Amino acid sequence: MLDEKVRELLNTQINKEFYSAYLYLDFSNYYADQGLNGFANWYKVQAQEERDHAVLFMQYLQNNGCKVTLDGIDKPDNEFTSFSEPLHAGYEHEQYVTGLIHTIYAMASEQKDFRTMQFLDWFVKEQGEEESNAEGLIKKFDLFGADPRALYILDNELAARVYSAPSLVL
Ligand code: FEO
């Protein structure tokens, strides 16, 4: 059995990941409303990845004989006034999630829970990629977002993102 504090943090992370999916669907809906269907697609795919993350945390708990408790998912409360705002909100959110993963890792380390540390290694790396992707979107938008023709091309580029299942299998 897992240490109770570690188990609780892992269970809470399920909700955080589902919230991330909900948040990114909200971003996706905003861009779809604005006619930027490529940006909408990018965040819809991101939401699928977040759902995968939630299920991985659930599966890990179940593989270790722990009961999973699902909590309510908060309503995303963003009112965007510019195309760039969701990009910045997304980057900040990923930094926040990285902090959550590190907190669980630190607790697992304190408890000498090497199994959970190994499980979380994938998420530590994944967060590095997610922050980098989010920051990359901001940089591209800063470079090209003000020019309608360049924005059109960027939107087409983001429309090409396709979902792929996580590389971590439990
Ligand atoms: Fe599941 Fe984007 O962190």
Tab-separated table of C-alpha atoms and ligand atoms in Angstrom:
chain	number	residue	atom	x	y	z
A	1	MET	CA	0.000	0.000	0.000
A	2	LEU	CA	1.082	3.541	-0.667
A	3	ASP	CA	1.736	6.049	2.070
A	4	GLU	CA	-1.518	7.903	2.843
A	5	LYS	CA	-0.115	11.380	2.102
A	6	VAL	CA	1.279	10.209	-1.248
A	7	ARG	CA	-1.999	8.450	-2.079
A	8	GLU	CA	-3.992	11.594	-1.285
A	9	LEU	CA	-1.790	13.789	-3.486
A	10	LEU	CA	-2.003	11.293	-6.352
A	11	ASN	CA	-5.783	11.187	-6.003
A	12	THR	CA	-5.974	14.987	-6.007
A	13	GLN	CA	-3.840	15.046	-9.156
A	14	ILE	CA	-6.567	13.110	-10.993
A	15	ASN	CA	-8.869	16.073	-10.467
A	16	LYS	CA	-6.159	18.556	-11.476
A	17	GLU	CA	-5.590	16.703	-14.748
A	18	PHE	CA	-9.312	16.540	-15.526
A	19	TYR	CA	-9.512	20.252	-14.743
A	20	SER	CA	-6.640	20.820	-17.193
A	21	ALA	CA	-8.643	18.988	-19.857
A	22	TYR	CA	-11.682	21.130	-19.059
A	23	LEU	CA	-9.598	24.312	-19.141
A	24	TYR	CA	-8.136	23.471	-22.540
A	25	LEU	CA	-11.557	22.593	-23.945
A	26	ASP	CA	-12.620	26.055	-22.802
A	27	PHE	CA	-9.652	27.555	-24.700
A	28	SER	CA	-10.598	25.419	-27.698
A	29	ASN	CA	-14.175	26.690	-27.583
A	30	TYR	CA	-12.949	30.298	-27.401
A	31	TYR	CA	-10.798	29.898	-30.515
A	32	ALA	CA	-13.558	28.033	-32.373
A	33	ASP	CA	-15.879	30.971	-31.634
A	34	GLN	CA	-13.263	33.330	-33.039
A	35	GLY	CA	-12.868	31.292	-36.233
A	36	LEU	CA	-9.346	30.082	-35.414
A	37	ASN	CA	-10.035	26.402	-35.882
A	38	GLY	CA	-6.367	25.403	-35.864
A	39	PHE	CA	-5.842	26.874	-32.401
A	40	ALA	CA	-9.109	25.219	-31.378
A	41	ASN	CA	-7.803	21.885	-32.635
A	42	TRP	CA	-4.475	22.278	-30.837
A	43	TYR	CA	-6.187	22.743	-27.482
A	44	LYS	CA	-8.723	20.002	-28.148
A	45	VAL	CA	-5.838	17.565	-28.669
A	46	GLN	CA	-4.189	18.949	-25.534
A	47	ALA	CA	-7.387	18.267	-23.591
A	48	GLN	CA	-7.267	14.626	-24.750
A	49	GLU	CA	-3.718	14.349	-23.421
A	50	GLU	CA	-4.805	15.758	-20.070
A	51	ARG	CA	-7.599	13.214	-19.821
A	52	ASP	CA	-4.972	10.531	-20.475
A	53	HIS	CA	-2.880	11.929	-17.624
A	54	ALA	CA	-5.877	11.709	-15.273
A	55	VAL	CA	-6.502	8.095	-16.259
A	56	LEU	CA	-2.828	7.223	-15.737
A	57	PHE	CA	-2.989	8.535	-12.157
A	58	MET	CA	-6.203	6.559	-11.612
A	59	GLN	CA	-4.661	3.404	-13.029
A	60	TYR	CA	-1.511	3.782	-10.935
A	61	LEU	CA	-3.576	4.049	-7.748
A	62	GLN	CA	-5.680	1.048	-8.725
A	63	ASN	CA	-2.589	-0.983	-9.616
A	64	ASN	CA	-1.441	-0.340	-6.068
A	65	GLY	CA	-4.705	-1.441	-4.475
A	66	CYS	CA	-5.938	2.078	-3.702
A	67	LYS	CA	-9.516	3.301	-3.947
A	68	VAL	CA	-9.990	6.226	-6.320
A	69	THR	CA	-12.293	9.099	-5.371
A	70	LEU	CA	-13.404	11.528	-8.071
A	71	ASP	CA	-14.118	15.117	-7.090
A	72	GLY	CA	-16.116	17.830	-8.898
A	73	ILE	CA	-14.364	19.719	-11.691
A	74	ASP	CA	-14.264	23.514	-11.350
A	75	LYS	CA	-15.735	25.732	-14.049
A	76	PRO	CA	-13.035	27.493	-16.090
A	77	ASP	CA	-13.718	31.195	-15.533
A	78	ASN	CA	-11.721	32.854	-18.291
A	79	GLU	CA	-13.052	35.831	-20.226
A	80	PHE	CA	-10.593	36.381	-23.046
A	81	THR	CA	-10.205	39.722	-24.756
A	82	SER	CA	-7.336	38.842	-27.084
A	83	PHE	CA	-6.087	35.815	-29.031
A	84	SER	CA	-2.874	35.678	-27.009
A	85	GLU	CA	-4.482	35.472	-23.555
A	86	PRO	CA	-5.249	31.729	-23.590
A	87	LEU	CA	-1.660	31.058	-24.657
A	88	HIS	CA	-0.299	32.861	-21.611
A	89	ALA	CA	-2.917	31.292	-19.335
A	90	GLY	CA	-1.940	27.880	-20.708
A	91	TYR	CA	1.734	28.434	-20.027
A	92	GLU	CA	1.043	29.607	-16.469
A	93	HIS	CA	-1.215	26.620	-15.930
A	94	GLU	CA	1.485	24.178	-17.058
A	95	GLN	CA	3.986	25.794	-14.676
A	96	TYR	CA	1.425	25.329	-11.903
A	97	VAL	CA	0.956	21.652	-12.821
A	98	THR	CA	4.721	21.132	-12.860
A	99	GLY	CA	4.774	22.446	-9.287
A	100	LEU	CA	2.058	19.953	-8.306
A	101	ILE	CA	3.981	17.036	-9.826
A	102	HIS	CA	7.154	18.134	-8.035
A	103	THR	CA	5.273	18.331	-4.733
A	104	ILE	CA	4.088	14.732	-5.115
A	105	TYR	CA	7.602	13.687	-6.104
A	106	ALA	CA	9.077	15.383	-3.047
A	107	MET	CA	6.560	13.648	-0.770
A	108	ALA	CA	7.237	10.266	-2.398
A	109	SER	CA	10.958	10.869	-1.932
A	110	GLU	CA	10.457	11.778	1.724
A	111	GLN	CA	8.548	8.517	2.212
A	112	LYS	CA	11.186	6.519	0.287
A	113	ASP	CA	8.393	5.534	-2.103
A	114	PHE	CA	10.657	4.636	-5.018
A	115	ARG	CA	7.858	3.074	-7.038
A	116	THR	CA	5.884	6.309	-7.099
A	117	MET	CA	9.031	8.289	-7.885
A	118	GLN	CA	9.642	6.057	-10.881
A	119	PHE	CA	6.022	6.449	-12.006
A	120	LEU	CA	6.324	10.225	-11.709
A	121	ASP	CA	9.543	10.376	-13.729
A	122	TRP	CA	7.444	10.217	-16.913
A	123	PHE	CA	5.349	13.164	-15.732
A	124	VAL	CA	8.409	15.234	-14.809
A	125	LYS	CA	9.659	14.838	-18.383
A	126	GLU	CA	6.186	15.379	-19.835
A	127	GLN	CA	5.830	18.655	-17.927
A	128	GLY	CA	9.108	19.851	-19.401
A	129	GLU	CA	7.681	19.197	-22.874
A	130	GLU	CA	4.332	20.781	-22.073
A	131	GLU	CA	5.918	23.958	-20.728
A	132	SER	CA	8.163	24.115	-23.769
A	133	ASN	CA	5.204	23.672	-26.140
A	134	ALA	CA	3.171	26.325	-24.338
A	135	GLU	CA	6.061	28.782	-24.351
A	136	GLY	CA	6.709	28.002	-28.023
A	137	LEU	CA	3.139	28.926	-28.918
A	138	ILE	CA	3.565	32.306	-27.210
A	139	LYS	CA	6.791	32.969	-29.098
A	140	LYS	CA	5.193	32.096	-32.444
A	141	PHE	CA	2.188	34.242	-31.709
A	142	ASP	CA	4.391	37.169	-30.679
A	143	LEU	CA	6.294	36.858	-33.930
A	144	PHE	CA	3.408	36.274	-36.335
A	145	GLY	CA	0.089	36.943	-34.582
A	146	ALA	CA	-0.201	40.596	-35.586
A	147	ASP	CA	-0.113	39.842	-39.322
A	148	PRO	CA	-3.439	38.325	-40.518
A	149	ARG	CA	-1.780	36.321	-43.305
A	150	ALA	CA	0.855	34.900	-40.954
A	151	LEU	CA	-1.844	34.175	-38.374
A	152	TYR	CA	-3.757	32.250	-41.029
A	153	ILE	CA	-0.673	30.122	-41.751
A	154	LEU	CA	-0.022	29.563	-38.041
A	155	ASP	CA	-3.637	28.526	-37.560
A	156	ASN	CA	-3.248	26.007	-40.384
A	157	GLU	CA	-0.076	24.666	-38.772
A	158	LEU	CA	-1.896	24.121	-35.476
A	159	ALA	CA	-4.750	22.416	-37.316
A	160	ALA	CA	-2.327	19.622	-38.205
A	161	ARG	CA	-1.776	18.518	-34.618
A	162	VAL	CA	-3.099	14.996	-34.107
A	163	TYR	CA	-3.704	13.053	-30.950
A	164	SER	CA	-1.385	10.230	-30.036
A	165	ALA	CA	-1.702	7.973	-27.025
A	166	PRO	CA	0.736	8.507	-24.136
A	167	SER	CA	4.035	6.642	-24.258
A	168	LEU	CA	3.545	5.560	-20.637
A	169	VAL	CA	1.639	2.305	-20.313
A	170	LEU	CA	0.666	0.938	-16.892
B	1	FEO	FE1	-1.168	16.995	-17.459
B	1	FEO	FE2	-0.489	19.562	-19.051
B	1	FEO	O1	-0.254	18.542	-17.526
